[in-house]
Short mmCIF file of C-alpha atoms in Angstrom, two decimals:
data_model
loop_
_atom_site.label_atom_id
_atom_site.label_comp_id
_atom_site.label_asym_id
_atom_site.label_seq_id
_atom_site.Cartn_x
_atom_site.Cartn_y
_atom_site.Cartn_z
CA MET A 1 101.12 69.85 125.26
CA ALA A 2 98.78 72.89 126.16
CA ALA A 3 99.36 74.69 129.52
CA VAL A 4 97.07 74.16 132.40
CA TYR A 5 95.10 77.39 133.21
CA ARG A 6 92.44 77.03 135.90
CA ALA A 7 91.30 80.68 136.23
CA GLU A 8 90.80 82.65 133.41
CA HIS A 9 88.50 85.13 131.65
CA ILE A 10 87.08 85.29 128.07
CA GLY A 11 89.12 88.26 126.88
CA SER A 12 87.10 91.54 126.88
CA LEU A 13 87.09 93.98 129.88
CA LEU A 14 85.35 97.05 130.84
CA ARG A 15 86.78 100.00 128.83
CA PRO A 16 87.90 102.76 131.21
CA THR A 17 85.65 106.16 130.59
CA GLU A 18 88.97 108.01 129.11
CA LEU A 19 89.30 105.39 126.46
CA LEU A 20 85.42 105.38 125.39
CA GLU A 21 85.75 109.12 125.33
CA ALA A 22 89.02 109.11 123.13
CA ARG A 23 87.49 106.63 120.74
CA ASP A 24 84.57 108.71 120.21
CA SER A 25 86.93 111.82 119.70
CA HIS A 26 88.63 109.99 117.15
CA GLN A 27 85.59 108.81 115.25
CA ARG A 28 84.62 112.41 115.16
CA GLY A 29 88.24 113.53 114.05
CA LYS A 30 88.97 115.24 117.25
CA LYS A 31 91.86 113.02 117.97
CA THR A 32 94.66 111.64 115.67
CA SER A 33 95.27 107.76 115.57
CA GLU A 34 98.64 108.39 117.47
CA GLU A 35 96.54 110.05 120.31
CA LEU A 36 94.07 107.29 120.60
CA ARG A 37 96.91 104.84 120.52
CA GLU A 38 98.34 106.41 123.51
CA ILE A 39 95.43 106.10 125.48
CA GLU A 40 94.84 102.58 124.55
CA ASP A 41 98.21 101.76 125.85
CA GLU A 42 97.60 103.31 129.02
CA SER A 43 94.14 101.63 129.37
CA ILE A 44 95.64 98.24 128.67
CA PHE A 45 98.42 98.89 131.25
CA LYS A 46 95.52 99.52 133.66
CA ALA A 47 93.79 96.26 132.55
CA LEU A 48 97.06 94.11 132.95
CA GLU A 49 97.50 95.51 136.42
CA LEU A 50 93.95 94.56 137.42
CA GLN A 51 94.55 90.97 136.22
CA ARG A 52 98.09 90.76 137.81
CA GLN A 53 96.27 91.94 141.27
CA VAL A 54 93.35 89.40 141.00
CA GLY A 55 95.86 86.43 139.98
CA VAL A 56 94.45 85.09 136.55
CA SER A 57 96.04 82.39 135.02
CA VAL A 58 96.32 84.19 131.60
CA TYR A 59 96.33 87.60 130.37
CA SER A 60 94.44 89.71 127.60
CA ASP A 61 94.49 93.38 126.61
CA GLY A 62 90.86 93.56 127.30
CA GLU A 63 90.12 93.84 123.42
CA TYR A 64 90.57 97.62 124.07
CA ARG A 65 91.84 98.28 120.67
CA ARG A 66 88.49 96.91 119.15
CA ALA A 67 85.04 98.53 118.92
CA TRP A 68 83.71 95.03 119.57
CA PHE A 69 84.87 91.68 119.85
CA ALA A 70 84.42 90.71 116.00
CA GLY A 71 85.68 94.09 114.68
CA ALA A 72 89.04 92.80 113.41
CA PHE A 73 87.62 91.65 110.17
CA GLU A 74 85.87 95.00 109.14
CA GLU A 75 89.04 96.95 110.56
CA SER A 76 91.41 94.89 108.46
CA ALA A 77 89.44 94.30 105.16
CA GLU A 78 88.13 96.54 102.53
CA GLY A 79 85.05 95.31 100.76
CA ILE A 80 82.64 95.23 103.82
CA ILE A 81 80.26 98.04 103.30
CA THR A 82 77.18 99.63 105.00
CA ASP A 83 73.85 97.89 104.03
CA ILE A 84 71.14 100.32 104.47
CA ASP A 85 68.50 97.70 103.98
CA GLY A 86 69.86 95.55 106.61
CA PRO A 87 67.59 94.64 109.51
CA VAL A 88 67.39 96.48 112.76
CA ASP A 89 69.13 94.27 115.39
CA SER A 90 66.12 93.73 117.68
CA ARG A 91 67.12 90.03 118.83
CA TRP A 92 68.49 91.07 122.25
CA GLN A 93 66.60 89.82 125.40
CA GLY A 94 67.20 90.41 129.04
CA GLN A 95 67.71 93.54 131.56
CA GLY A 96 70.06 95.30 128.89
CA ARG A 97 67.90 94.78 125.97
CA ASP A 98 67.36 98.48 125.12
CA HIS A 99 70.95 99.56 125.71
CA ALA A 100 72.00 96.59 123.62
CA ILE A 101 69.68 97.41 120.74
CA ALA A 102 71.08 100.96 120.59
CA THR A 103 74.62 99.65 120.76
CA ALA A 104 73.98 97.17 117.90
CA ALA A 105 72.63 100.13 115.93
CA ASP A 106 75.57 102.30 116.61
CA LEU A 107 78.12 99.74 115.65
CA SER A 108 75.78 98.56 112.47
CA LEU A 109 76.12 95.01 113.71
CA THR A 110 73.29 93.90 111.28
CA LYS A 111 73.72 96.67 108.60
CA ARG A 112 77.05 95.46 107.20
CA ALA A 113 77.47 93.29 103.91
CA VAL A 114 80.22 92.02 101.62
CA GLY A 115 79.86 94.35 98.50
CA ALA A 116 83.18 93.62 96.71
CA ARG A 117 86.00 91.03 96.87
CA LEU A 118 87.66 91.28 100.27
CA LYS A 119 91.13 92.83 100.11
CA GLN A 120 92.96 92.33 103.52
CA VAL A 121 94.92 95.82 104.20
CA ARG A 122 96.44 94.84 107.55
CA ARG A 123 96.79 91.78 109.84
CA LEU A 124 93.87 91.16 112.21
CA THR A 125 95.71 91.34 115.52
CA ALA A 126 99.48 92.46 115.09
CA HIS A 127 98.93 95.77 116.90
CA GLU A 128 97.58 93.75 119.70
CA SER A 129 99.93 90.84 120.12
CA SER A 130 103.13 93.09 119.84
CA PHE A 131 102.02 95.05 122.95
CA LEU A 132 101.14 92.07 124.81
CA ARG A 133 104.43 90.21 124.00
CA GLU A 134 106.35 93.13 125.57
CA HIS A 135 104.29 93.99 128.32
CA ALA A 136 102.02 91.09 129.49
CA PRO A 137 103.16 90.05 133.14
CA GLY A 138 102.72 86.38 132.20
CA PRO A 139 101.09 84.05 129.46
CA PHE A 140 98.53 85.99 127.38
CA LYS A 141 95.79 85.03 124.94
CA VAL A 142 94.83 86.69 121.67
CA THR A 143 91.09 86.45 120.60
CA LEU A 144 90.00 86.03 116.98
CA PRO A 145 86.47 86.05 115.75
CA GLY A 146 85.11 82.78 114.22
CA VAL A 147 84.40 83.16 110.62
CA MET A 148 80.84 81.99 110.28
CA THR A 149 80.03 84.47 113.11
CA ARG A 150 80.34 87.23 110.55
CA ALA A 151 80.01 85.51 107.00
CA ILE A 152 76.37 84.45 107.78
CA VAL A 153 75.15 88.11 108.44
CA TRP A 154 77.44 89.58 105.82
CA TYR A 155 76.37 87.23 102.81
CA LYS A 156 73.68 89.31 101.08
CA PRO A 157 72.19 87.59 98.02
CA GLY A 158 71.67 89.91 95.04
CA LEU A 159 74.91 91.77 96.35
CA THR A 160 77.57 89.40 97.86
CA ASP A 161 76.90 86.92 95.12
CA GLY A 162 78.20 89.17 92.46
CA PHE A 163 81.65 88.90 94.06
CA TYR A 164 81.32 85.14 95.79
CA PRO A 165 78.94 83.00 94.03
CA THR A 166 78.24 81.10 97.10
CA ARG A 167 78.51 81.76 100.94
CA SER A 168 81.07 78.79 101.03
CA ASP A 169 83.24 81.08 98.75
CA LEU A 170 83.05 84.04 101.20
CA VAL A 171 83.80 81.77 104.05
CA GLN A 172 86.97 80.30 102.38
CA ASP A 173 88.31 83.86 101.86
CA MET A 174 87.55 84.77 105.37
CA VAL A 175 89.21 81.73 106.78
CA GLY A 176 92.30 82.32 104.76
CA MET A 177 92.53 85.94 106.81
CA VAL A 178 92.39 83.91 110.08
CA GLN A 179 94.71 81.06 109.13
CA ARG A 180 97.34 83.79 107.98
CA GLU A 181 96.81 85.43 111.40
CA VAL A 182 97.20 82.20 113.33
CA THR A 183 100.37 81.23 111.56
CA ALA A 184 101.94 84.87 112.22
CA LEU A 185 100.90 84.54 116.09
CA VAL A 186 102.28 81.17 116.39
CA SER A 187 105.65 82.25 114.72
CA GLU A 188 105.73 85.10 117.15
CA GLY A 189 105.53 82.69 120.09
CA VAL A 190 101.96 83.70 121.33
CA SER A 191 101.09 81.12 123.96
CA TYR A 192 97.33 80.98 123.65
CA ILE A 193 94.97 81.52 120.88
CA GLN A 194 91.19 81.59 121.28
CA LEU A 195 88.61 81.49 118.63
CA ASP A 196 85.12 83.13 119.53
CA SER A 197 82.79 81.06 117.42
CA LEU A 198 79.17 81.62 118.32
CA ASP A 199 77.22 79.89 115.63
CA TYR A 200 76.94 76.63 117.59
CA VAL A 201 74.81 77.93 120.23
CA ILE A 202 73.47 81.34 118.95
CA ARG A 203 71.78 79.58 115.96
CA LEU A 204 71.96 76.04 116.53
CA ALA A 205 71.49 75.56 120.12
CA ASP A 206 68.17 77.48 120.17
CA PRO A 207 65.28 75.19 119.13
CA GLY A 208 63.26 78.35 117.88
CA THR A 209 66.16 79.33 115.71
CA ARG A 210 66.58 75.86 114.10
CA ASN A 211 62.89 75.56 113.46
CA ARG A 212 63.18 78.87 111.60
CA MET A 213 66.22 77.63 109.54
CA LYS A 214 64.27 74.63 108.41
CA GLN A 215 61.22 76.76 107.42
CA ALA A 216 63.72 78.78 105.36
CA GLY A 217 65.23 75.66 103.51
CA GLU A 218 68.39 75.73 105.50
CA ASP A 219 69.83 72.47 107.07
CA PRO A 220 71.07 72.93 110.69
CA GLU A 221 73.14 69.84 110.43
CA LYS A 222 75.13 70.82 107.34
CA GLU A 223 75.70 74.41 109.02
CA LEU A 224 77.03 72.63 111.94
CA GLU A 225 79.48 70.75 109.76
CA ALA A 226 80.31 73.76 107.75
CA THR A 227 81.01 75.77 111.07
CA ILE A 228 83.25 72.96 112.32
CA ALA A 229 85.20 72.81 108.99
CA ALA A 230 85.73 76.72 108.89
CA ASP A 231 86.98 76.70 112.52
CA ASN A 232 89.25 73.69 112.12
CA ALA A 233 90.70 75.04 108.96
CA SER A 234 91.22 78.57 110.60
CA LEU A 235 93.30 77.06 113.36
CA ASN A 236 95.12 74.37 111.61
CA SER A 237 98.52 75.98 111.71
CA ALA A 238 98.44 76.08 115.41
CA ARG A 239 98.07 72.49 116.07
CA GLY A 240 101.08 70.56 117.17
CA THR A 241 102.87 73.69 118.04
CA GLY A 242 102.59 73.79 121.85
CA VAL A 243 100.37 76.79 121.51
CA THR A 244 97.12 76.44 123.74
CA VAL A 245 94.14 76.60 121.31
CA ALA A 246 90.65 77.35 122.79
CA LEU A 247 87.12 77.94 121.35
CA HIS A 248 84.59 80.03 123.06
CA MET A 249 80.78 79.34 122.66
CA CYS A 250 78.13 81.85 123.91
CA ARG A 251 74.59 82.90 123.64
CA GLY A 252 75.17 86.76 122.93
CA ASN A 253 76.69 89.29 125.12
CA ASN A 254 76.01 93.02 124.60
CA ARG A 255 75.37 95.41 127.31
CA SER A 256 74.13 92.64 129.76
CA ALA A 257 71.68 91.26 127.05
CA TRP A 258 71.56 87.90 125.07
CA ILE A 259 70.20 86.47 122.05
CA ALA A 260 69.67 82.67 122.25
CA GLU A 261 68.87 80.03 124.78
CA GLY A 262 69.15 76.18 124.62
CA GLY A 263 71.57 73.55 125.72
CA TYR A 264 74.64 72.02 123.88
CA GLU A 265 72.95 68.84 123.15
CA PHE A 266 72.37 69.65 119.42
CA ALA A 267 76.09 70.39 118.63
CA ALA A 268 77.81 68.54 121.45
CA GLU A 269 78.76 65.15 120.08
CA LYS A 270 79.73 66.25 116.71
CA ALA A 271 81.43 69.70 117.74
CA PHE A 272 83.29 68.24 121.04
CA ASN A 273 84.77 65.36 119.22
CA THR A 274 85.55 67.11 115.80
CA LEU A 275 86.85 70.42 116.64
CA GLN A 276 90.49 70.21 117.03
CA VAL A 277 91.27 72.41 119.91
CA ASP A 278 92.55 71.97 123.38
CA ARG A 279 90.00 73.78 125.39
CA PHE A 280 86.31 74.59 125.21
CA LEU A 281 85.15 77.71 127.00
CA LEU A 282 81.21 77.13 127.58
CA GLU A 283 78.67 79.62 128.97
CA TYR A 284 77.03 78.06 131.99
CA ASP A 285 75.87 80.83 134.17
CA THR A 286 72.10 80.47 133.79
CA GLU A 287 69.41 77.86 132.98
CA ARG A 288 69.43 79.24 129.46
CA ALA A 289 72.72 77.14 128.78
CA GLY A 290 70.99 73.75 129.81
CA GLY A 291 72.65 71.35 131.96
CA PHE A 292 76.04 69.50 131.84
CA GLU A 293 74.87 66.45 130.42
CA PRO A 294 76.13 67.35 126.83
CA LEU A 295 79.63 67.20 128.26
CA ARG A 296 79.42 63.26 128.36
CA PHE A 297 80.48 63.56 124.70
CA MET A 298 83.67 65.58 125.52
CA PRO A 299 86.92 63.66 124.74
CA LYS A 300 89.26 62.89 127.59
CA ASP A 301 92.03 64.83 126.29
CA LYS A 302 90.09 68.20 126.26
CA THR A 303 89.67 70.84 129.00
CA VAL A 304 86.25 72.41 129.58
CA VAL A 305 86.47 75.81 131.03
CA LEU A 306 83.17 76.37 132.86
CA GLY A 307 81.65 79.81 132.50
CA LEU A 308 79.95 79.72 135.79
CA ILE A 309 80.20 83.33 136.72
CA SER A 310 78.04 86.09 135.16
CA THR A 311 79.31 89.12 133.41
CA LYS A 312 75.69 90.32 132.81
CA ASP A 313 74.69 90.71 136.43
CA PRO A 314 76.79 92.47 139.28
CA THR A 315 75.36 90.26 141.88
CA LEU A 316 78.35 88.04 143.30
CA GLU A 317 78.01 84.40 143.21
CA SER A 318 78.74 82.09 146.06
CA VAL A 319 81.93 80.31 146.44
CA ASP A 320 80.23 77.19 147.72
CA GLN A 321 77.78 77.27 144.91
CA MET A 322 80.44 77.58 142.19
CA LEU A 323 82.01 74.51 143.82
CA GLN A 324 79.11 72.51 143.89
CA ARG A 325 78.43 73.22 140.14
CA ILE A 326 82.11 72.25 139.36
CA ASP A 327 81.40 68.93 141.33
CA GLU A 328 78.28 68.42 139.32
CA ALA A 329 80.22 69.00 136.04
CA SER A 330 82.91 66.57 137.13
CA LYS A 331 80.27 63.68 136.69
CA TYR A 332 80.75 64.05 133.01
CA VAL A 333 84.40 65.58 132.66
CA SER A 334 87.31 64.62 135.04
CA ILE A 335 87.98 67.45 137.75
CA ASP A 336 91.45 67.45 136.29
CA ASN A 337 90.19 68.44 132.83
CA LEU A 338 87.98 71.30 134.21
CA ALA A 339 88.62 74.92 134.71
CA ILE A 340 86.51 78.13 135.50
CA SER A 341 85.83 81.46 134.01
CA PRO A 342 83.05 84.06 133.71
CA GLN A 343 80.41 82.95 130.87
CA CYS A 344 81.72 85.58 128.56
CA GLY A 345 83.45 88.97 128.27
CA PHE A 346 82.80 92.09 130.24
CA ALA A 347 82.51 94.08 127.19
CA SER A 348 81.87 92.23 124.01
CA THR A 349 80.70 95.60 122.53
CA SER A 350 83.05 98.55 123.82
CA PRO A 351 80.26 100.31 126.02
CA GLY A 352 80.54 97.25 127.99
CA ASN A 353 78.00 95.19 130.35
CA LEU A 354 76.12 96.94 133.20
CA LEU A 355 78.62 96.42 135.94
CA SER A 356 81.17 98.58 137.34
CA TRP A 357 85.06 98.44 137.40
CA ASP A 358 84.77 97.14 140.99
CA ASP A 359 82.11 94.68 140.03
CA GLN A 360 84.46 93.41 137.49
CA LYS A 361 87.28 92.94 139.77
CA LYS A 362 85.26 91.10 142.40
CA LYS A 363 84.04 88.76 139.67
CA LEU A 364 87.54 88.07 138.56
CA GLU A 365 88.69 87.58 142.19
CA LEU A 366 85.91 85.14 142.49
CA VAL A 367 87.00 83.19 139.60
CA VAL A 368 90.67 82.94 141.21
CA GLU A 369 89.20 82.08 144.76
CA VAL A 370 87.12 79.18 143.25
CA ALA A 371 89.88 77.82 141.08
CA ARG A 372 92.22 77.90 144.03
CA LYS A 373 89.65 76.02 146.30
CA ALA A 374 88.77 73.58 143.79
CA TRP A 375 92.35 72.70 142.22
CA GLY A 376 94.70 74.15 144.97
#
């Protein structure tokens, strides 16, 4: 049976300035990989201590060894190339829009494509999990990117189809990478594996995006089924092992900006009932996420982690308001099957959202305070 965690966060944390500077120096050839690794280690110790102080239920390394949350794929495999003809990533909305567009350009988020058969040259997270196994003060999670999150963007007709005849062929290859990683993490005794799979809401929850898909000859229902199949296959080896398996959905998170809006209704019945995970970490911090009504489809043996607290805005939510929202959600899911977290990470891309370290600490303390008042 999966463990009970009432107060958690999604995974990424704000990077200390010295880590951001060290990564920049490493990219410019002014620091060795060993020097960068030392600063990463020091920064992760700082992140673990923050989490210990605030009292979260499960730890992460803040994703400090990554440039962004899904960077593990391109950092672990050859065959992903720069696509100079790729579109400028201008989808971002909200207060951090300009920052987000600039960061997306720096990280080439929409200017990558698969231009050869993928060749995996290292594991996705071995360098992260080994450190956490040795140093985490309690149970810890390892986060992995969902395959469709990247395969949709990286499959370029006229280029990728020279190596993978269909996008499904590419997906199958990438699923194999995640499967192997999950198998290794389970064998190493990792207690919690989280898949960040955003297609359910970034593309499929947004009515405007669904309409554009249909106009382009794509079938949203088939994409939903393909995404569920890829995620289930990715996590297959963790089922029945006692490892907590979770899936996170959000609407984009980069420099306090967002991409999509729309509730979970379109995907809820099929995704909640078909995805073979223990926990769903769902964004619910603004009206963009819709109401709690889609939770009526949630199976009774699943936990819903309500992402009620914003990592995009430093304004601190009220405890009473959070407790009221938990009470509202309990009309659809038993209070015993609920938990609380921020809606997403604090730094899905390495520059981070527009909050301070102190803001981040207060947000995490609020998560823990609300959890204690709601569940004891």
